[in-house]
XYZ file of C-alpha atoms in Angstrom:
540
model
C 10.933 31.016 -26.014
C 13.835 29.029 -24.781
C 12.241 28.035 -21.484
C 9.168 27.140 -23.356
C 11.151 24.485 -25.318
C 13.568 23.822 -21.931
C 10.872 22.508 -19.312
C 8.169 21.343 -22.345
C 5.217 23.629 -21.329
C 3.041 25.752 -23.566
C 4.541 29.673 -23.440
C 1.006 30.364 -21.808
C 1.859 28.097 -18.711
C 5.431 30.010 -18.824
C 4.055 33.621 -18.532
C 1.223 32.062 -16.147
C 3.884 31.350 -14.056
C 6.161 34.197 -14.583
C 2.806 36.264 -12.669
C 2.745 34.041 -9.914
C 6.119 34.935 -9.479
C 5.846 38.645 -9.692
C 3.208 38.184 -7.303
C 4.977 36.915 -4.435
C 7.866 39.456 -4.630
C 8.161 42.842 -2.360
C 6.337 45.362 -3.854
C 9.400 47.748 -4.279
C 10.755 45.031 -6.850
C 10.558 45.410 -10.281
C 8.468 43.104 -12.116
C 10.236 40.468 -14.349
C 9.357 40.705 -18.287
C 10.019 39.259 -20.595
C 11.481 41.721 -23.399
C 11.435 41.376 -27.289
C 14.573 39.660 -28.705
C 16.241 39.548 -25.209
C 13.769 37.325 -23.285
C 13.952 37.376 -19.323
C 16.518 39.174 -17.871
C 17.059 39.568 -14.227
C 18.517 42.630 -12.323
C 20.648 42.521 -9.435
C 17.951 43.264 -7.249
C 15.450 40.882 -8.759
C 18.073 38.088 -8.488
C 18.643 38.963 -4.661
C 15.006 38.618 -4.432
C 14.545 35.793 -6.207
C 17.218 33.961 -4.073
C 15.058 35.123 -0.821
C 11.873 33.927 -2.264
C 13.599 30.617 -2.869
C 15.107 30.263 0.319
C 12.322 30.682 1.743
C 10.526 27.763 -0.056
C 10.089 24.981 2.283
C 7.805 21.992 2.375
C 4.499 23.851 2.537
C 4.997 25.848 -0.196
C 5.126 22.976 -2.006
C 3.538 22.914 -5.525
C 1.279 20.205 -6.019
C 0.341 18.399 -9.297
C -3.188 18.136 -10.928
C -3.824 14.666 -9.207
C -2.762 16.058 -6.063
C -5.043 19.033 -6.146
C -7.936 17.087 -7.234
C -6.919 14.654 -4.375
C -7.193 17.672 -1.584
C -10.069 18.801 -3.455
C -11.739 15.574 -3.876
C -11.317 14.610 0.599
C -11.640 18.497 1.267
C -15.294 18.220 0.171
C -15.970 14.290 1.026
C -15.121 15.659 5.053
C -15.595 19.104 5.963
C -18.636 20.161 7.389
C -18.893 23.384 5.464
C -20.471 24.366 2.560
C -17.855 24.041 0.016
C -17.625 26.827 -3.285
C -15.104 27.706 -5.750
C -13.665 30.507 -3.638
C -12.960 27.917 -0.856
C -11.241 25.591 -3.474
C -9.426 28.037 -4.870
C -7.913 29.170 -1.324
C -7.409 25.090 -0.436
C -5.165 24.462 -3.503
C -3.756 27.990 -4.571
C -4.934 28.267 -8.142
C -6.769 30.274 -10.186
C -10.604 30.282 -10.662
C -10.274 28.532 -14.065
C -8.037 25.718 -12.623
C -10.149 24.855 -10.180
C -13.175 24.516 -12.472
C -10.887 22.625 -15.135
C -9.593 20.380 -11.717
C -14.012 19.826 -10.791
C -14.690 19.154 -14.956
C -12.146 15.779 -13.805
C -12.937 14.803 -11.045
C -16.648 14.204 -12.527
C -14.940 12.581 -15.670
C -12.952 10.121 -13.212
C -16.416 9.487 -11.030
C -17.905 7.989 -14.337
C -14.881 5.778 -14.414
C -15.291 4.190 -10.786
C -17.060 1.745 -10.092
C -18.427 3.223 -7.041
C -21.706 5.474 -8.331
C -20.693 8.330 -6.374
C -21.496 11.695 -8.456
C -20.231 15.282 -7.758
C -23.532 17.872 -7.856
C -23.224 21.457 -6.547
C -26.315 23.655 -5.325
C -26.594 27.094 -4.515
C -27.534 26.207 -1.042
C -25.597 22.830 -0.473
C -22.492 24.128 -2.345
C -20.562 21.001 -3.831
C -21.253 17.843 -2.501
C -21.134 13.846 -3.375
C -23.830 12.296 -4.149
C -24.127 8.729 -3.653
C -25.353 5.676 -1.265
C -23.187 6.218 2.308
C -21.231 2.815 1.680
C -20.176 3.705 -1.392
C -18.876 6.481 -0.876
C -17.006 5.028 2.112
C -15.473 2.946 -0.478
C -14.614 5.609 -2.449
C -12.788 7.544 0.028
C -10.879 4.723 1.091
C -10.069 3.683 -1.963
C -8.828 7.266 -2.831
C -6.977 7.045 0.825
C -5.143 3.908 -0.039
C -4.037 5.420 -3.629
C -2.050 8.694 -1.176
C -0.915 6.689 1.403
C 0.386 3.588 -0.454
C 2.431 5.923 -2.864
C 3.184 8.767 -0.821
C 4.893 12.072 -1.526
C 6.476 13.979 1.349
C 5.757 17.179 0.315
C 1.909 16.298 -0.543
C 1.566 14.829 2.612
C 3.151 17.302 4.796
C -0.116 19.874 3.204
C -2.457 17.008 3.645
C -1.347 16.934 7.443
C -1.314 21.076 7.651
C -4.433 21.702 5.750
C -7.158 18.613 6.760
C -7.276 19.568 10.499
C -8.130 22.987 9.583
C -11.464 21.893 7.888
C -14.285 22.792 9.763
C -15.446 20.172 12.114
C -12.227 18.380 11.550
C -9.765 19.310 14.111
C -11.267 16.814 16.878
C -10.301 13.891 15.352
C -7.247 15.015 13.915
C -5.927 16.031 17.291
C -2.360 14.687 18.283
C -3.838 13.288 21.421
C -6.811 11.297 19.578
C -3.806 9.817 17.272
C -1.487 8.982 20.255
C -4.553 7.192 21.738
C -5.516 5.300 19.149
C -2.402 4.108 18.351
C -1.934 2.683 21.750
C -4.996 0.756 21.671
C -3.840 -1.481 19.172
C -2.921 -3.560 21.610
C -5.984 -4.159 23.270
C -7.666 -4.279 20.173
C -5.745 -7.300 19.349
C -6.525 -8.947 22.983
C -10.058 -8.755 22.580
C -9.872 -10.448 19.106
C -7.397 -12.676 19.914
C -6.058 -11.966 16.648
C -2.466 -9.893 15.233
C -3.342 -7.597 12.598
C -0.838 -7.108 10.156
C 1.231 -4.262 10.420
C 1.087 -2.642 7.908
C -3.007 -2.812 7.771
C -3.164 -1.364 11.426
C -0.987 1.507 10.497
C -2.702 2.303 7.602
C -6.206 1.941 9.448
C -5.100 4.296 12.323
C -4.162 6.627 9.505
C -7.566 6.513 6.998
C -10.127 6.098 10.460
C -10.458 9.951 10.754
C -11.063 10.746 7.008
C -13.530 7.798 6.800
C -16.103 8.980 9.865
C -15.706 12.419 9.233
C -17.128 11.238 5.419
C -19.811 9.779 6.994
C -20.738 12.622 9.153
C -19.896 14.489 6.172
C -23.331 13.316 5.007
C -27.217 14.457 6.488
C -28.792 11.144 6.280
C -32.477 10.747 7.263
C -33.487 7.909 9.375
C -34.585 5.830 6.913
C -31.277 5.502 5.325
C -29.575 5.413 8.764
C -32.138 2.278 9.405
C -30.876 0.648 5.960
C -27.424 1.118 6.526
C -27.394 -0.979 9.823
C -29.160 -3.448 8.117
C -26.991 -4.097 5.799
C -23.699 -4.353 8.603
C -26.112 -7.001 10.274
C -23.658 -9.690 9.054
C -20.995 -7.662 11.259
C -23.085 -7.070 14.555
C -22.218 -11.401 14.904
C -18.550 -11.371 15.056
C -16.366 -10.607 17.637
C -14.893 -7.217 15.626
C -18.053 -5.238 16.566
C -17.662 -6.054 20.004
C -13.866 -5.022 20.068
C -15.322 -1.921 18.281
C -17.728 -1.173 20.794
C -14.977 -1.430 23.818
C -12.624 1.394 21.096
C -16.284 3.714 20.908
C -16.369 3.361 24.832
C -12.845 4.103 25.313
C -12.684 7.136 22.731
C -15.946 8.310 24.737
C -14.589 8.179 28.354
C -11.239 10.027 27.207
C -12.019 12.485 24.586
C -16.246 12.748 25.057
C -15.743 11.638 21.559
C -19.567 9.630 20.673
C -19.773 6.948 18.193
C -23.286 6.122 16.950
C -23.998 2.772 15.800
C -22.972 2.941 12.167
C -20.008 4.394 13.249
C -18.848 1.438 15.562
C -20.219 -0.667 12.648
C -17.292 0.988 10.241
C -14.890 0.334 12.510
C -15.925 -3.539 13.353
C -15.676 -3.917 9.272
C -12.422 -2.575 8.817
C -10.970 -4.895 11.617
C -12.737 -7.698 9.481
C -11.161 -6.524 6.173
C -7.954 -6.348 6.884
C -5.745 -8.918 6.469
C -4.527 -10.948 9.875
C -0.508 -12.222 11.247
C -2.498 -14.403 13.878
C -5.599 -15.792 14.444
C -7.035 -18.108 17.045
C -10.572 -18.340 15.727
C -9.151 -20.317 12.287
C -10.678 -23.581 13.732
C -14.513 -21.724 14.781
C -17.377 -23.715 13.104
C -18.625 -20.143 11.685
C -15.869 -20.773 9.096
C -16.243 -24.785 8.308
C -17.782 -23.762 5.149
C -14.599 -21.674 4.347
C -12.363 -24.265 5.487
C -13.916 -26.756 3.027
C -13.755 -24.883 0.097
C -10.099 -23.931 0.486
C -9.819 -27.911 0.922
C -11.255 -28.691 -2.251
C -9.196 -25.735 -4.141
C -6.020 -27.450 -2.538
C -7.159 -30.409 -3.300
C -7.250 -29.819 -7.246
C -4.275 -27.399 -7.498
C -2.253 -30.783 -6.257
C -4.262 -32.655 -8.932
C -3.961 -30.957 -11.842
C -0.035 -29.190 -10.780
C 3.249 -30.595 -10.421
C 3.767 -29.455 -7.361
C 4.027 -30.833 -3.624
C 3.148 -29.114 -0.795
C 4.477 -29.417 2.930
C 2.853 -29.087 6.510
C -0.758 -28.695 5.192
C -2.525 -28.154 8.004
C -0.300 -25.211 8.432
C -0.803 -23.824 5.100
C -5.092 -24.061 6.012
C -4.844 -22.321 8.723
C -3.323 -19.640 7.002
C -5.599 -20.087 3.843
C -8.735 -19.869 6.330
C -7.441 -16.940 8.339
C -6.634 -14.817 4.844
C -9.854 -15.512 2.999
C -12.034 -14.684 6.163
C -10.723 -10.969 5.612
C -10.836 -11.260 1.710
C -14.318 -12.419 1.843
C -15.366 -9.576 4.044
C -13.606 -6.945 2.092
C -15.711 -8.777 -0.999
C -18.875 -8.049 1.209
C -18.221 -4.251 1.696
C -16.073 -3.334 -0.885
C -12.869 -2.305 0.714
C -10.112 -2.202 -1.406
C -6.632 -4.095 -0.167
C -3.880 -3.630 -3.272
C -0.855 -6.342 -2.967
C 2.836 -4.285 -4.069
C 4.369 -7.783 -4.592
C 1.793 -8.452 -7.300
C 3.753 -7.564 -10.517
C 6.755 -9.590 -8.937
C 4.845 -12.415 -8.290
C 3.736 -12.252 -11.607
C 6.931 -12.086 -12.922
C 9.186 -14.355 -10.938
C 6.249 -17.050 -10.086
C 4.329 -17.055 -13.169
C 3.494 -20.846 -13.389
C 2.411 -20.946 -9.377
C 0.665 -17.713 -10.069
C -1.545 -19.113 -13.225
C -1.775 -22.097 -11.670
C -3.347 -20.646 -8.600
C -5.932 -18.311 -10.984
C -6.883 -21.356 -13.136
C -7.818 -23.435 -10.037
C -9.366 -20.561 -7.972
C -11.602 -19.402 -11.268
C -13.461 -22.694 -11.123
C -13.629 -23.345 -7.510
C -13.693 -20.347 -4.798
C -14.991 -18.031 -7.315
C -17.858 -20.355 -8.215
C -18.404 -21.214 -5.020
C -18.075 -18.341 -2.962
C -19.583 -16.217 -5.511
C -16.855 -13.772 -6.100
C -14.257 -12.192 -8.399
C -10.831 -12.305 -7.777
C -8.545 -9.854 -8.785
C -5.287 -10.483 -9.532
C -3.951 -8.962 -6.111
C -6.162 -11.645 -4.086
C -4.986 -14.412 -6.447
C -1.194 -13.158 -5.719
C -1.872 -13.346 -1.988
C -2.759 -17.145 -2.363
C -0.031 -17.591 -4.268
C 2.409 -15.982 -1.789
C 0.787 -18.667 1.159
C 0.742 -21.534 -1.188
C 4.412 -20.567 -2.440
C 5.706 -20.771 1.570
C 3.994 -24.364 1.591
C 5.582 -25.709 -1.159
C 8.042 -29.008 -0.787
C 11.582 -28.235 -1.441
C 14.621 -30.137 -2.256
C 17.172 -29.954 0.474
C 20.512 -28.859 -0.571
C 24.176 -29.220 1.209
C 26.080 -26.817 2.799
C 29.713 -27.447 3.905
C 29.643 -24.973 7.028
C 26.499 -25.019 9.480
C 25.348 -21.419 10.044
C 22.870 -19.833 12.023
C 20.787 -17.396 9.714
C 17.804 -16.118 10.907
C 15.033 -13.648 8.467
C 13.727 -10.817 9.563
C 10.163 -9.644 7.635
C 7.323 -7.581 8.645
C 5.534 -8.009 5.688
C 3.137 -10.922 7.333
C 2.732 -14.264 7.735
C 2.394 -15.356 4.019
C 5.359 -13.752 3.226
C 7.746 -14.925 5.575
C 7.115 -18.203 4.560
C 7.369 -17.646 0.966
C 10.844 -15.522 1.705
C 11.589 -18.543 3.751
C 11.418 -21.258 0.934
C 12.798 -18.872 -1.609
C 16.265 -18.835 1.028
C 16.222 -22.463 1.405
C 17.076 -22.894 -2.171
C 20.266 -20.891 -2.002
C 21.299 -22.132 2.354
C 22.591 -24.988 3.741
C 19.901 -26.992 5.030
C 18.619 -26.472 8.488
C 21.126 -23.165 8.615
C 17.775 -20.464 8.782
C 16.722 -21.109 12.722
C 13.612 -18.554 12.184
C 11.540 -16.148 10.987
C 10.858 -13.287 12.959
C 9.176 -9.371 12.882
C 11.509 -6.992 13.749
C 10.149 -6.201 17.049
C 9.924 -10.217 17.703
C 13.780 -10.429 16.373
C 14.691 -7.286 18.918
C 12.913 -8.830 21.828
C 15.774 -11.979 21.920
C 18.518 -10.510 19.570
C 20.856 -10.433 23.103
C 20.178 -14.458 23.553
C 20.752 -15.363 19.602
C 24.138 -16.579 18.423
C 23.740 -15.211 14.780
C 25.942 -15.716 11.370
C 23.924 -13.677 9.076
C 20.524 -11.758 9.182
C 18.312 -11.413 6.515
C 16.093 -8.769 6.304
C 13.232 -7.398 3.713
C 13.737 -4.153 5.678
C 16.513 -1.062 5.318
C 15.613 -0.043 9.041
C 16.855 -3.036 11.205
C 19.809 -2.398 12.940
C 21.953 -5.147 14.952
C 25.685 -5.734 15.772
C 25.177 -9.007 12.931
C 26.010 -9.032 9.417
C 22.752 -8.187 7.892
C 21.868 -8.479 4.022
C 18.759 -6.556 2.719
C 16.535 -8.062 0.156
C 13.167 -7.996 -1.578
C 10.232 -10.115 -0.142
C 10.075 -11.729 -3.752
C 13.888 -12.511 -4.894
C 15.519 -10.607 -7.432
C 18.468 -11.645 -9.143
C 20.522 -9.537 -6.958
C 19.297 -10.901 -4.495
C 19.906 -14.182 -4.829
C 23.872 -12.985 -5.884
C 24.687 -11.441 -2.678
C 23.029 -14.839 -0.968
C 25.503 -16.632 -3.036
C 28.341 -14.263 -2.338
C 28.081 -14.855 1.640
C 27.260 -18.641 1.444
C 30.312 -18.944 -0.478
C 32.991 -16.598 0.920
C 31.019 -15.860 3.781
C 31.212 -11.924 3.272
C 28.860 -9.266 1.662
C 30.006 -7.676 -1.924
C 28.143 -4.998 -3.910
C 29.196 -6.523 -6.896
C 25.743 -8.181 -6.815
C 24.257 -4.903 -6.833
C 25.904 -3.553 -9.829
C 25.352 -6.540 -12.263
C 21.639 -4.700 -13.648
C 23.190 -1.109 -13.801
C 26.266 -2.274 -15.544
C 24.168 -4.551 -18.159
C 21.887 -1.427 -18.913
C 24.953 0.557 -19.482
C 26.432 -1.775 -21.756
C 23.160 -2.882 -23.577
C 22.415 1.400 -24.226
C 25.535 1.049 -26.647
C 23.801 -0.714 -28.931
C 19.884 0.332 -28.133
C 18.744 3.503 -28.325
C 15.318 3.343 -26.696
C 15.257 3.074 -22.354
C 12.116 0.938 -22.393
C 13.713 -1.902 -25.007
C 17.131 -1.587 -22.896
C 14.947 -2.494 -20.006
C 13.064 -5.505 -21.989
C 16.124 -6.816 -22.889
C 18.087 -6.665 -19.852
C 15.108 -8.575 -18.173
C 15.315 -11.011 -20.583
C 19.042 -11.691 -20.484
C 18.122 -11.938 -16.580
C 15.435 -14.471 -16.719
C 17.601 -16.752 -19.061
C 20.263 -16.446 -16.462
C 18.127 -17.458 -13.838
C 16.762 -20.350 -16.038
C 20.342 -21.672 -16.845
C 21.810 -21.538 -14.037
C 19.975 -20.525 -10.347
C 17.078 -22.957 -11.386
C 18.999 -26.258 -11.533
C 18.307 -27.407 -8.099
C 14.541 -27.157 -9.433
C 15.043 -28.894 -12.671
C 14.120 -32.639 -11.032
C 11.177 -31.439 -9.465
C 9.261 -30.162 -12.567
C 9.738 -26.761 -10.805
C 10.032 -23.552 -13.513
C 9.452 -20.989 -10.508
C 12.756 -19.940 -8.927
C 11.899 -20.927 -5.377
């Protein structure tokens, strides 16, 4: 079969389809067949149809994939409050009977994967269930959470949105009101910390708060485990989080009627801890001296055994102290915080980046008793990258540039160094958010914005880059320092070398290789002098 061979599936999956299809045309339609040595042939009627059923396709008719299904599947019965069977799976994700037992069969095979213990059992009475200690499967969940939500798909998430506040027991804290509200109080969370939470960890928390209570409730927990799981957030019941959390619990309870229990406020005090922090007054508290002194020592030896120099230290501790006082927590409870610049970091910094994992290995690890992933070690390497000393260039017109990046603290100062390179000295003024750069964008006199963002809008010449550098990047930098004007040519250099490199190799992936290569040796040659004194191999 010709559409067997066309889309790569099995002439089963083709006629499987084909059904599904018959299915959801009018009854007075003929079915579609498939007919010996002609194949499918559609009618004038069954193409008129077929054109209505397709127009009629929007978002929530969406098809999901395997890993999307067992994703619904997977929160559907971590949250709802009913007793969950194959018939109410196979209603959730529209597939057959077989498909959702093929969909359960991996989701148990993944379980044994994880590193969280949490095992799928079904009863006759219970229906399917996790199994598991509460934290862990807390964990779970929000690891699964940050996995939908950190790569989303539109069309996935526009069912996730339709379907999860129709779970039983669901709706109340899916409600439009309860999301309004709890947005707003981001704001007076961050008064009673005194801290700034980064944005993008906020956003995220207001989105994965809902999914991760109702998978507590989700669970009937007698009171000795209720007793053992408040023992073990005794560490949080010290710091000023829980009591910010208790204030939220009051708040939700005064407006909605909406009761937190202890372990409930608990959650939301350790989420505040884990996540990762733009501001922090509490850097210098004596609770943390400890911290502070082992982030001195591992300074202290990645100066000794590196080549490198760093600037405003006290600056770059206070950052160090204010990151690894949410790292250590999400250490403590197991909340997963992925970095997206990793793999560039990797690539583009690779002697600041091993030089940072050497160092850590034998110092915070060992001392703080931990393992460090290479996500957290990219982090550190993103705050010790916006520390480093750099050689001051000359620029024959004074400009005033300013950056605009919401990524957080650590990475507007590496962003920052990284520009320096390729400026006139003193020409970047500062570093702002966008909602810090729109609160004084009338009283700025500005030459040329620079933004890690596609959504800023101002009446300035504005050039978009990466938070790490790429080669393009550093181009159009070039163009506008030179000729003072913005040129795509930058853009095009990578398509245009692909093209011309597919001539002569066949295979994408070794095009790709290559054409990185050819990249990196430019960079080397030629955007790397001003490092070349300095004992610098990292294109800062």
């Amino acid at each position: 079969m010709s559409i067997s061979r066309a889309m790569g599936q099995s002439r089963r999956k083709v006629y499987y389809h084909l059904e599904k299809i018959n299915d959801s045309l009018p009854g007075e339609i003929e079915p579609i067949v498939s007919l010996p040595r002609v194949g499918i042939l559609l009618s004038a009627t069954q193409k008129k149809a077929c054109q209505v059923l397709l127009d009629s396709v929007d978002s929530y008719s969406y098809v999901m994939s395997m890993e999307e299904r067992i994703q619904l599947m997977t929160i559907y019965i971590a949250i709802t409050s009913e007793r969950v069977t194959i018939e109410k799976l196979m209603d959730l994700t529209d597939v057959s009977r077989n498909t959702v037992l093929n969909d359960l069969s991996e989701i148990r095979a993944q379980l044994t994967t994880e590193q969280f213990k949490v095992y799928l059992y079904a009863t006759k009475s219970a229906g399917y269930f996790f199994k598991c200690h509460p934290l862990n499967k807390i964990q779970y969940i929000h690891s699964l959470l940050y996995d939908v939500f950190s790569n989303p798909n539109e069309g996935f998430l526009t069912i996730l949105n339709k379907k999860v506040p129709c779970f039983a027991g669901c709706a109340p804290l899916f409600s439009p009101t309860l999301v309004t509200f709890l947005a707003e109080q981001v704001n007076q969370l961050e008064i009673d910390l005194g801290k700034k939470i980064n944005h993008y960890e906020i956003e995220f928390m207001l989105k994965v708060l809902p999914y991760l209570l109702l998978s507590y409730r989700n669970m009937a927990l007698k009171p000795t485990e209720q007793t053992e799981i408040q023992r073990e957030f005794t560490l949080i019941h010290k710091r000023i989080e829980y009591k910010a959390a208790q204030n939220l619990a009051v708040s939700l309870f005064e407006r909605f009627e909406l009761a937190l229990d202890e372990i409930e406020i608990s959650l939301i005090a350790m989420l505040l801890l884990s996540y990762r922090k733009d501001k922090d007054i509490h850097t210098n508290s004596q609770d943390f001296a400890e911290t502070k002194e082992s982030l001195e020592r591992f300074v202290d030896e990645f100066l000794r055994c590196s080549a490198f120099e760093i600037d405003h230290r006290e600056t770059l501790m206070r950052n160090l102290v204010m990151h690894a006082k949410a790292l250590l927590f999400r250490k403590t409870y197991g909340i997963l915080s992925k970095n997206p610049l990793t793999s560039q970091i990797k690539q583009k910094y690779k002697d600041l980046f091993v030089t940072v994992k050497v160092v850590a290995s034998y110092t915070l690890e060992a001392e703080w008793m931990i393992q460090m992933n290479d996500d957290d070690i990219s982090y550190f390497t993103i705050h010790i990258g916006g520390a480093l000393r750099q050689k001051v260039i000359d620029g024959k017109n004074f400009q005033n540039i300013y950056l605009v990046c919401d990524e957080g603290v650590g990475v507007q100062k590496l962003l920052y160094k990284q520009c320096q390179v390729h400026l006139p000295a003193d020409s970047i003024k500062a570093v702002f958010t966008t909602e810090q750069f729109h609160s004084v964008e009338d009283i700025l006199e500005v030459d040329l914005l620079i933004s890690t963002s596609d959504n800023l809008r101002a009446s300035f010449p504005i050039l978009q880059v990466n938070p790490v550098l790429t080669y393009e990047d550093v181009m159009k930098l070039r163009y506008f320092f030179n000729y003072h004007t913005t040129k795509d040519s930058a853009k095009q250099f990578r398509p245009q070398l692909q093209r011309l490199l597919s001539r002569y190799i066949s295979k994408e992936e070794d095009v790709r290789e290559v054409a990185d290569k050819i990249q990196e040796l430019i960079q080397n040659d030629f955007f790397l002098a001003t490092g070349e004194n300095k004992g610098l191999k990292d294109l800062y």
